[in-house]
PDB file of C-alpha atoms in Angstrom:
ATOM      1  CA  VAL A  11      18.324  42.506   3.577  1.00 41.00           C
ATOM      2  CA  THR A  12      15.167  42.332   1.462  1.00 44.00           C
ATOM      3  CA  GLU A  13      12.802  39.421   1.476  1.00 55.00           C
ATOM      4  CA  ASP A  14      11.749  37.834  -1.777  1.00 64.00           C
ATOM      5  CA  VAL A  15       8.105  38.617  -2.254  1.00 69.00           C
ATOM      6  CA  ILE A  16       6.128  35.980  -4.084  1.00 81.00           C
ATOM      7  CA  PRO A  17       3.401  37.657  -6.113  1.00 85.00           C
ATOM      8  CA  PRO A  18      -0.115  36.283  -5.755  1.00 90.00           C
ATOM      9  CA  ARG A  19      -1.554  34.070  -8.468  1.00 93.00           C
ATOM     10  CA  ILE A  20      -4.996  35.360  -9.388  1.00 93.00           C
ATOM     11  CA  LEU A  21      -7.679  33.693 -11.490  1.00 93.00           C
ATOM     12  CA  LEU A  22      -9.650  36.264 -13.481  1.00 94.00           C
ATOM     13  CA  VAL A  23     -13.061  35.028 -14.610  1.00 91.00           C
ATOM     14  CA  ALA A  24     -14.369  37.392 -17.278  1.00 91.00           C
ATOM     15  CA  GLN A  25     -15.677  37.400 -20.802  1.00 88.00           C
ATOM     16  CA  PRO A  26     -13.214  38.874 -23.323  1.00 91.00           C
ATOM     17  CA  GLY A  27     -13.669  42.615 -23.792  1.00 89.00           C
ATOM     18  CA  GLU A  28     -12.891  46.002 -22.312  1.00 87.00           C
ATOM     19  CA  ALA A  29     -13.636  45.052 -18.674  1.00 86.00           C
ATOM     20  CA  CYS A  30     -11.452  41.951 -18.910  1.00 90.00           C
ATOM     21  CA  ALA A  31      -8.571  43.916 -20.456  1.00 91.00           C
ATOM     22  CA  LEU A  32      -8.761  46.606 -17.744  1.00 89.00           C
ATOM     23  CA  CYS A  33      -8.751  43.977 -14.979  1.00 90.00           C
ATOM     24  CA  GLU A  34      -5.789  42.174 -16.514  1.00 93.00           C
ATOM     25  CA  LYS A  35      -3.891  45.467 -16.804  1.00 90.00           C
ATOM     26  CA  ALA A  36      -4.609  46.385 -13.159  1.00 88.00           C
ATOM     27  CA  LEU A  37      -3.590  42.933 -11.889  1.00 91.00           C
ATOM     28  CA  HIS A  38      -0.401  42.825 -13.951  1.00 93.00           C
ATOM     29  CA  GLY A  39       0.384  46.343 -12.693  1.00 90.00           C
ATOM     30  CA  LEU A  40       0.438  44.940  -9.153  1.00 87.00           C
ATOM     31  CA  GLY A  41       2.880  42.256 -10.203  1.00 90.00           C
ATOM     32  CA  ALA A  42       0.286  39.486  -9.825  1.00 91.00           C
ATOM     33  CA  LEU A  43       0.423  36.345 -11.928  1.00 93.00           C
ATOM     34  CA  VAL A  44      -2.878  36.214 -13.804  1.00 95.00           C
ATOM     35  CA  ASP A  45      -4.738  33.382 -15.502  1.00 95.00           C
ATOM     36  CA  THR A  46      -7.885  34.439 -17.365  1.00 95.00           C
ATOM     37  CA  VAL A  47     -10.837  32.183 -18.173  1.00 93.00           C
ATOM     38  CA  ALA A  48     -14.200  33.041 -19.708  1.00 88.00           C
ATOM     39  CA  SER A  49     -16.268  29.887 -19.085  1.00 78.00           C
ATOM     40  CA  ILE A  50     -17.316  27.896 -16.040  1.00 73.00           C
ATOM     41  CA  ASP A  51     -15.739  24.746 -17.507  1.00 73.00           C
ATOM     42  CA  LYS A  52     -12.343  26.437 -17.743  1.00 85.00           C
ATOM     43  CA  PHE A  53     -12.930  28.028 -14.306  1.00 82.00           C
ATOM     44  CA  TYR A  54     -13.345  24.589 -12.710  1.00 80.00           C
ATOM     45  CA  GLY A  55     -10.406  23.197 -14.662  1.00 83.00           C
ATOM     46  CA  ALA A  56      -8.157  26.041 -13.500  1.00 89.00           C
ATOM     47  CA  VAL A  57      -8.988  25.770  -9.770  1.00 86.00           C
ATOM     48  CA  THR A  58      -8.435  22.000  -9.770  1.00 84.00           C
ATOM     49  CA  HIS A  59      -5.063  22.190 -11.532  1.00 86.00           C
ATOM     50  CA  PHE A  60      -3.436  25.349 -10.124  1.00 90.00           C
ATOM     51  CA  ALA A  61      -3.224  26.936  -6.684  1.00 91.00           C
ATOM     52  CA  TYR A  62      -4.606  30.500  -6.516  1.00 92.00           C
ATOM     53  CA  ASN A  63      -4.333  33.196  -3.854  1.00 92.00           C
ATOM     54  CA  GLY A  64      -7.640  34.667  -4.985  1.00 90.00           C
ATOM     55  CA  ILE A  65     -10.273  34.939  -7.671  1.00 90.00           C
ATOM     56  CA  VAL A  66     -11.468  38.072  -9.443  1.00 91.00           C
ATOM     57  CA  ILE A  67     -14.822  37.526 -11.115  1.00 89.00           C
ATOM     58  CA  ASP A  68     -16.701  39.855 -13.424  1.00 87.00           C
ATOM     59  CA  ILE A  69     -20.278  40.187 -12.099  1.00 85.00           C
ATOM     60  CA  PRO A  70     -22.019  39.697 -15.503  1.00 84.00           C
ATOM     61  CA  THR A  71     -19.916  36.549 -16.061  1.00 81.00           C
ATOM     62  CA  LYS A  72     -20.785  35.337 -12.555  1.00 82.00           C
ATOM     63  CA  ILE A  73     -24.527  35.902 -13.104  1.00 81.00           C
ATOM     64  CA  LYS A  74     -24.437  33.852 -16.315  1.00 79.00           C
ATOM     65  CA  ALA A  75     -22.438  31.087 -14.592  1.00 74.00           C
ATOM     66  CA  LEU A  76     -24.832  31.026 -11.624  1.00 73.00           C
ATOM     67  CA  SER A  77     -27.801  30.439 -13.903  1.00 73.00           C
ATOM     68  CA  ASP A  78     -26.113  27.359 -15.392  1.00 74.00           C
ATOM     69  CA  HIS A  79     -23.954  26.005 -12.541  1.00 76.00           C
ATOM     70  CA  LYS A  80     -25.110  27.612  -9.285  1.00 75.00           C
ATOM     71  CA  ASP A  81     -23.925  24.907  -6.837  1.00 76.00           C
ATOM     72  CA  LEU A  82     -20.496  24.596  -8.435  1.00 73.00           C
ATOM     73  CA  VAL A  83     -19.873  28.361  -8.565  1.00 75.00           C
ATOM     74  CA  THR A  84     -21.072  28.884  -4.976  1.00 76.00           C
ATOM     75  CA  SER A  85     -18.902  26.011  -3.736  1.00 74.00           C
ATOM     76  CA  ILE A  86     -15.793  27.306  -5.476  1.00 74.00           C
ATOM     77  CA  MET A  87     -16.356  30.896  -4.402  1.00 74.00           C
ATOM     78  CA  GLY A  88     -16.756  29.820  -0.786  1.00 77.00           C
ATOM     79  CA  ARG A  89     -13.216  28.374  -0.723  1.00 81.00           C
ATOM     80  CA  PHE A  90     -11.173  31.277  -2.087  1.00 84.00           C
ATOM     81  CA  PRO A  91     -10.868  34.992  -1.409  1.00 87.00           C
ATOM     82  CA  VAL A  92     -13.115  36.424  -4.138  1.00 86.00           C
ATOM     83  CA  ILE A  93     -13.338  39.944  -5.459  1.00 87.00           C
ATOM     84  CA  GLN A  94     -16.287  40.770  -7.674  1.00 87.00           C
ATOM     85  CA  VAL A  95     -15.792  43.479 -10.260  1.00 88.00           C
ATOM     86  CA  ASN A  96     -18.140  45.518 -12.387  1.00 86.00           C
ATOM     87  CA  PHE A  97     -17.137  47.769 -15.264  1.00 84.00           C
ATOM     88  CA  ASP A  98     -18.729  51.229 -15.174  1.00 81.00           C
ATOM     89  CA  ARG A  99     -19.021  52.253 -18.834  1.00 80.00           C
ATOM     90  CA  ARG A 100     -19.714  55.931 -18.000  1.00 84.00           C
ATOM     91  CA  SER A 101     -16.515  56.453 -16.034  1.00 82.00           C
ATOM     92  CA  GLY A 102     -14.466  53.708 -17.696  1.00 76.00           C
ATOM     93  CA  ARG A 103     -13.458  52.424 -14.249  1.00 80.00           C
ATOM     94  CA  ILE A 104     -13.742  49.106 -12.502  1.00 82.00           C
ATOM     95  CA  ARG A 105     -15.576  48.892  -9.182  1.00 83.00           C
ATOM     96  CA  ALA A 106     -14.540  46.063  -6.869  1.00 84.00           C
ATOM     97  CA  LEU A 107     -16.438  44.421  -4.019  1.00 78.00           C
ATOM     98  CA  ARG A 108     -15.149  41.617  -1.822  1.00 77.00           C
ATOM     99  CA  TYR A 109     -17.475  38.613  -2.034  1.00 72.00           C
ATOM    100  CA  GLY A 110     -19.351  38.138   1.237  1.00 65.00           C
ATOM    101  CA  HIS A 111     -18.387  41.609   2.539  1.00 62.00           C
ATOM    102  CA  HIS A 112     -20.993  44.201   1.610  1.00 60.00           C
ATOM    103  CA  GLU A 113     -19.600  47.025   3.692  1.00 54.00           C
ATOM    104  CA  ARG A 114     -17.113  48.421   1.221  1.00 58.00           C
ATOM    105  CA  THR A 115     -16.282  48.813  -2.431  1.00 61.00           C
ATOM    106  CA  GLY A 116     -13.011  50.149  -3.692  1.00 70.00           C
ATOM    107  CA  ALA A 117     -10.211  50.001  -6.197  1.00 77.00           C
ATOM    108  CA  LEU A 118      -9.348  46.548  -7.491  1.00 78.00           C
ATOM    109  CA  GLU A 119      -5.680  47.060  -6.701  1.00 78.00           C
ATOM    110  CA  ASP A 120      -6.422  47.889  -3.042  1.00 79.00           C
ATOM    111  CA  MET A 121      -8.740  44.898  -2.712  1.00 80.00           C
ATOM    112  CA  ILE A 122      -6.070  42.566  -4.128  1.00 82.00           C
ATOM    113  CA  ARG A 123      -3.474  43.894  -1.677  1.00 82.00           C
ATOM    114  CA  GLU A 124      -5.876  43.522   1.287  1.00 82.00           C
ATOM    115  CA  THR A 125      -7.500  40.225   0.331  1.00 80.00           C
ATOM    116  CA  CYS A 126      -5.216  38.079  -1.809  1.00 81.00           C
ATOM    117  CA  TRP A 127      -1.604  39.103  -1.269  1.00 81.00           C
ATOM    118  CA  ASP A 128      -1.168  37.301   2.061  1.00 81.00           C
ATOM    119  CA  SER A 129      -3.776  34.604   1.475  1.00 84.00           C
ATOM    120  CA  PRO A 130      -2.270  31.132   1.033  1.00 85.00           C
ATOM    121  CA  ALA A 131      -2.559  29.713  -2.473  1.00 85.00           C
ATOM    122  CA  ARG A 132      -4.995  26.826  -2.706  1.00 84.00           C
ATOM    123  CA  LYS A 133      -6.697  24.654  -5.266  1.00 79.00           C
ATOM    124  CA  LEU A 134      -9.711  22.375  -5.288  1.00 76.00           C
ATOM    125  CA  ARG A 135      -9.538  18.614  -5.358  1.00 68.00           C
ATOM    126  CA  ALA A 136     -10.533  17.210  -8.705  1.00 63.00           C
ATOM    127  CA  ASP A 137     -11.829  14.026  -7.092  1.00 67.00           C
ATOM    128  CA  GLU A 138     -14.354  13.714  -4.290  1.00 72.00           C
ATOM    129  CA  ARG A 139     -13.129  12.295  -0.985  1.00 73.00           C
ATOM    130  CA  LYS A 140     -15.213   9.490   0.525  1.00 81.00           C
ATOM    131  CA  PRO A 141     -15.259   8.670   4.245  1.00 82.00           C
ATOM    132  CA  LEU A 142     -13.935   5.131   3.793  1.00 84.00           C
ATOM    133  CA  HIS A 143     -11.802   3.487   6.460  1.00 87.00           C
ATOM    134  CA  TYR A 144      -9.371   0.749   5.461  1.00 89.00           C
ATOM    135  CA  ASN A 145      -6.889  -0.993   7.722  1.00 91.00           C
ATOM    136  CA  ILE A 146      -3.321  -0.582   6.477  1.00 90.00           C
ATOM    137  CA  LEU A 147      -0.002  -2.103   7.494  1.00 90.00           C
ATOM    138  CA  LEU A 148       2.658   0.548   6.913  1.00 88.00           C
ATOM    139  CA  SER A 149       6.299  -0.501   6.745  1.00 87.00           C
ATOM    140  CA  THR A 150       9.114   1.733   7.915  1.00 84.00           C
ATOM    141  CA  THR A 151      11.569  -0.190   5.700  1.00 85.00           C
ATOM    142  CA  ARG A 152      11.669  -1.124   2.025  1.00 85.00           C
ATOM    143  CA  GLN A 153      11.870  -4.824   2.927  1.00 87.00           C
ATOM    144  CA  PHE A 154       8.418  -4.775   4.577  1.00 86.00           C
ATOM    145  CA  ASP A 155       9.857  -6.401   7.668  1.00 86.00           C
ATOM    146  CA  PRO A 156       7.050  -7.678   9.964  1.00 86.00           C
ATOM    147  CA  GLN A 157       8.980  -6.308  12.958  1.00 85.00           C
ATOM    148  CA  THR A 158       8.700  -2.713  11.684  1.00 85.00           C
ATOM    149  CA  LEU A 159       5.055  -2.655  10.574  1.00 89.00           C
ATOM    150  CA  ILE A 160       2.782   0.069  11.903  1.00 90.00           C
ATOM    151  CA  ARG A 161      -0.974  -0.471  12.068  1.00 90.00           C
ATOM    152  CA  THR A 162      -2.798   2.451  10.460  1.00 91.00           C
ATOM    153  CA  VAL A 163      -6.184   3.297   8.996  1.00 90.00           C
ATOM    154  CA  THR A 164      -7.385   5.590   6.223  1.00 86.00           C
ATOM    155  CA  LEU A 165      -9.371   8.633   7.217  1.00 83.00           C
ATOM    156  CA  ASN A 166     -10.861   9.127   3.767  1.00 79.00           C
ATOM    157  CA  VAL A 167     -10.124   8.046   0.199  1.00 84.00           C
ATOM    158  CA  SER A 168     -10.238   9.558  -3.295  1.00 79.00           C
ATOM    159  CA  ARG A 169      -9.116   8.296  -6.686  1.00 79.00           C
ATOM    160  CA  LYS A 170      -5.786  10.071  -6.272  1.00 75.00           C
ATOM    161  CA  GLY A 171      -4.989   9.411  -2.628  1.00 81.00           C
ATOM    162  CA  CYS A 172      -5.996   9.070   0.963  1.00 81.00           C
ATOM    163  CA  PHE A 173      -5.258  10.371   4.446  1.00 80.00           C
ATOM    164  CA  ILE A 174      -3.610   7.852   6.756  1.00 85.00           C
ATOM    165  CA  VAL A 175      -3.857   8.020  10.537  1.00 85.00           C
ATOM    166  CA  SER A 176      -1.551   6.158  12.875  1.00 80.00           C
ATOM    167  CA  TYR A 177      -1.334   6.071  16.660  1.00 72.00           C
TER     168      TYR A 177
END
Protein backbone atom coordinates (compact mmCIF):
# COMPACT_ATOMS: atom_id res chain seq x y z
CA VAL A 1 0.00 0.00 0.00
CA THR A 2 1.43 3.39 -0.99
CA GLU A 3 0.51 6.61 0.69
CA ASP A 4 -0.59 9.56 -1.37
CA VAL A 5 2.11 12.16 -1.10
CA ILE A 6 0.92 15.73 -1.28
CA PRO A 7 3.58 17.85 -2.96
CA PRO A 8 4.61 21.05 -1.21
CA ARG A 9 3.31 24.38 -2.47
CA ILE A 10 6.24 26.76 -2.83
CA LEU A 11 6.20 30.51 -3.40
CA LEU A 12 9.13 31.59 -5.57
CA VAL A 13 10.00 35.28 -5.23
CA ALA A 14 12.27 36.24 -8.11
CA GLN A 15 12.56 38.72 -10.92
CA PRO A 16 11.92 37.19 -14.36
CA GLY A 17 15.10 35.90 -15.99
CA GLU A 18 17.54 33.02 -16.08
CA ALA A 19 17.74 32.52 -12.29
CA CYS A 20 13.95 32.47 -11.98
CA ALA A 21 13.60 29.97 -14.83
CA LEU A 22 16.23 27.65 -13.31
CA CYS A 23 14.52 27.76 -9.90
CA GLU A 24 11.13 27.03 -11.43
CA LYS A 25 12.59 24.10 -13.36
CA ALA A 26 14.25 22.65 -10.24
CA LEU A 27 11.08 23.03 -8.14
CA HIS A 28 8.83 21.52 -10.80
CA GLY A 29 11.34 18.67 -11.14
CA LEU A 30 10.69 17.82 -7.48
CA GLY A 31 6.97 17.72 -8.12
CA ALA A 32 6.35 20.89 -6.10
CA LEU A 33 3.47 23.22 -6.90
CA VAL A 34 5.05 26.59 -7.66
CA ASP A 35 3.66 30.11 -7.67
CA THR A 36 6.09 32.78 -8.87
CA VAL A 37 5.92 36.48 -8.00
CA ALA A 38 8.37 39.27 -8.78
CA SER A 39 7.17 42.13 -6.55
CA ILE A 40 6.63 42.62 -2.84
CA ASP A 41 2.99 43.58 -3.45
CA LYS A 42 2.30 40.26 -5.17
CA PHE A 43 4.39 38.48 -2.50
CA TYR A 44 2.12 39.81 0.26
CA GLY A 45 -0.99 39.07 -1.78
CA ALA A 46 0.11 35.47 -2.35
CA VAL A 47 0.91 34.66 1.31
CA THR A 48 -2.42 36.09 2.50
CA HIS A 49 -4.50 34.17 -0.04
CA PHE A 50 -2.75 30.79 -0.34
CA ALA A 51 -1.13 28.40 2.12
CA TYR A 52 2.55 27.63 1.37
CA ASN A 53 4.90 24.98 2.72
CA GLY A 54 7.86 27.25 2.07
CA ILE A 55 9.26 30.26 0.27
CA VAL A 56 12.20 30.39 -2.12
CA ILE A 57 13.51 33.92 -2.52
CA ASP A 58 16.15 35.18 -4.92
CA ILE A 59 18.71 37.19 -2.89
CA PRO A 60 18.86 40.19 -5.30
CA THR A 61 15.04 40.37 -5.24
CA LYS A 62 15.08 40.14 -1.44
CA ILE A 63 17.66 42.95 -1.13
CA LYS A 64 15.53 45.25 -3.30
CA ALA A 65 12.39 44.35 -1.31
CA LEU A 66 14.17 44.95 2.01
CA SER A 67 15.13 48.46 0.98
CA ASP A 68 11.48 49.32 0.29
CA HIS A 69 9.53 47.13 2.75
CA LYS A 70 11.95 45.85 5.40
CA ASP A 71 9.44 45.23 8.24
CA LEU A 72 6.95 43.45 6.00
CA VAL A 73 9.55 41.18 4.38
CA THR A 74 11.18 40.32 7.72
CA SER A 75 7.79 39.55 9.28
CA ILE A 76 6.74 37.29 6.43
CA MET A 77 10.08 35.50 6.26
CA GLY A 78 9.97 34.81 9.99
CA ARG A 79 6.74 32.79 9.61
CA PHE A 80 7.66 30.38 6.81
CA PRO A 81 10.53 28.04 6.01
CA VAL A 82 12.61 30.21 3.66
CA ILE A 83 15.35 29.21 1.29
CA GLN A 84 17.44 31.99 -0.20
CA VAL A 85 18.94 31.38 -3.62
CA ASN A 86 21.65 33.07 -5.62
CA PHE A 87 22.44 32.41 -9.26
CA ASP A 88 26.15 31.89 -9.99
CA ARG A 89 26.62 33.16 -13.55
CA ARG A 90 30.07 31.53 -13.93
CA SER A 91 28.88 28.01 -13.21
CA GLY A 92 25.25 28.49 -14.27
CA ARG A 93 24.12 26.90 -11.00
CA ILE A 94 21.89 28.00 -8.17
CA ARG A 95 23.27 28.10 -4.64
CA ALA A 96 20.73 27.72 -1.83
CA LEU A 97 20.94 28.77 1.81
CA ARG A 98 18.26 28.23 4.43
CA TYR A 99 17.21 31.57 5.93
CA GLY A 100 18.40 31.85 9.53
CA HIS A 101 20.78 28.86 9.20
CA HIS A 102 24.25 29.97 8.15
CA GLU A 103 25.96 26.65 8.63
CA ARG A 104 25.26 25.11 5.26
CA THR A 105 24.57 25.83 1.63
CA GLY A 106 23.53 23.21 -0.85
CA ALA A 107 21.41 22.21 -3.79
CA LEU A 108 17.97 23.79 -3.95
CA GLU A 109 16.33 20.41 -4.41
CA ASP A 110 17.94 19.02 -1.23
CA MET A 111 16.97 22.12 0.75
CA ILE A 112 13.34 21.82 -0.40
CA ARG A 113 13.21 18.16 0.63
CA GLU A 114 14.75 18.92 4.06
CA THR A 115 12.95 22.18 4.81
CA CYS A 116 9.60 22.39 3.05
CA TRP A 117 8.36 18.91 2.20
CA ASP A 118 7.14 18.05 5.71
CA SER A 119 6.44 21.61 6.84
CA PRO A 120 2.73 22.35 7.28
CA ALA A 121 1.28 24.75 4.72
CA ARG A 122 0.39 28.12 6.19
CA LYS A 123 -0.70 31.56 5.13
CA LEU A 124 -0.74 34.99 6.72
CA ARG A 125 -3.84 36.73 7.95
CA ALA A 126 -4.84 39.59 5.72
CA ASP A 127 -6.38 41.46 8.65
CA GLU A 128 -4.75 42.35 11.94
CA ARG A 129 -6.14 40.71 15.08
CA LYS A 130 -6.93 43.04 17.99
CA PRO A 131 -7.03 41.91 21.62
CA LEU A 132 -10.69 42.82 22.12
CA HIS A 133 -12.88 40.87 24.53
CA TYR A 134 -16.63 40.79 23.96
CA ASN A 135 -19.16 38.79 25.94
CA ILE A 136 -21.11 36.40 23.72
CA LEU A 137 -24.14 34.18 24.29
CA LEU A 138 -23.68 31.10 22.11
CA SER A 139 -26.68 28.91 21.36
CA THR A 140 -26.40 25.18 20.86
CA THR A 141 -29.69 25.18 18.91
CA ARG A 142 -31.01 27.12 15.92
CA GLN A 143 -33.94 28.40 17.99
CA PHE A 144 -31.64 30.31 20.38
CA ASP A 145 -33.34 28.70 23.34
CA PRO A 146 -32.38 30.50 26.60
CA GLN A 147 -32.01 27.09 28.28
CA THR A 148 -29.16 26.08 25.93
CA LEU A 149 -27.13 29.30 25.89
CA ILE A 150 -23.43 29.13 26.72
CA ARG A 151 -21.63 32.19 28.06
CA THR A 152 -18.45 32.83 26.07
CA VAL A 153 -15.99 35.61 25.36
CA THR A 154 -13.84 36.58 22.39
CA LEU A 155 -10.11 36.18 22.72
CA ASN A 156 -9.33 38.53 19.86
CA VAL A 157 -11.12 40.01 16.85
CA SER A 158 -10.34 40.83 13.21
CA ARG A 159 -12.48 42.02 10.33
CA LYS A 160 -12.98 38.44 9.18
CA GLY A 161 -13.46 36.62 12.46
CA CYS A 162 -12.63 36.03 16.07
CA PHE A 163 -11.55 33.36 18.52
CA ILE A 164 -14.20 32.37 21.05
CA VAL A 165 -13.39 30.87 24.44
CA SER A 166 -15.90 29.04 26.58
CA TYR A 167 -15.56 27.32 29.94
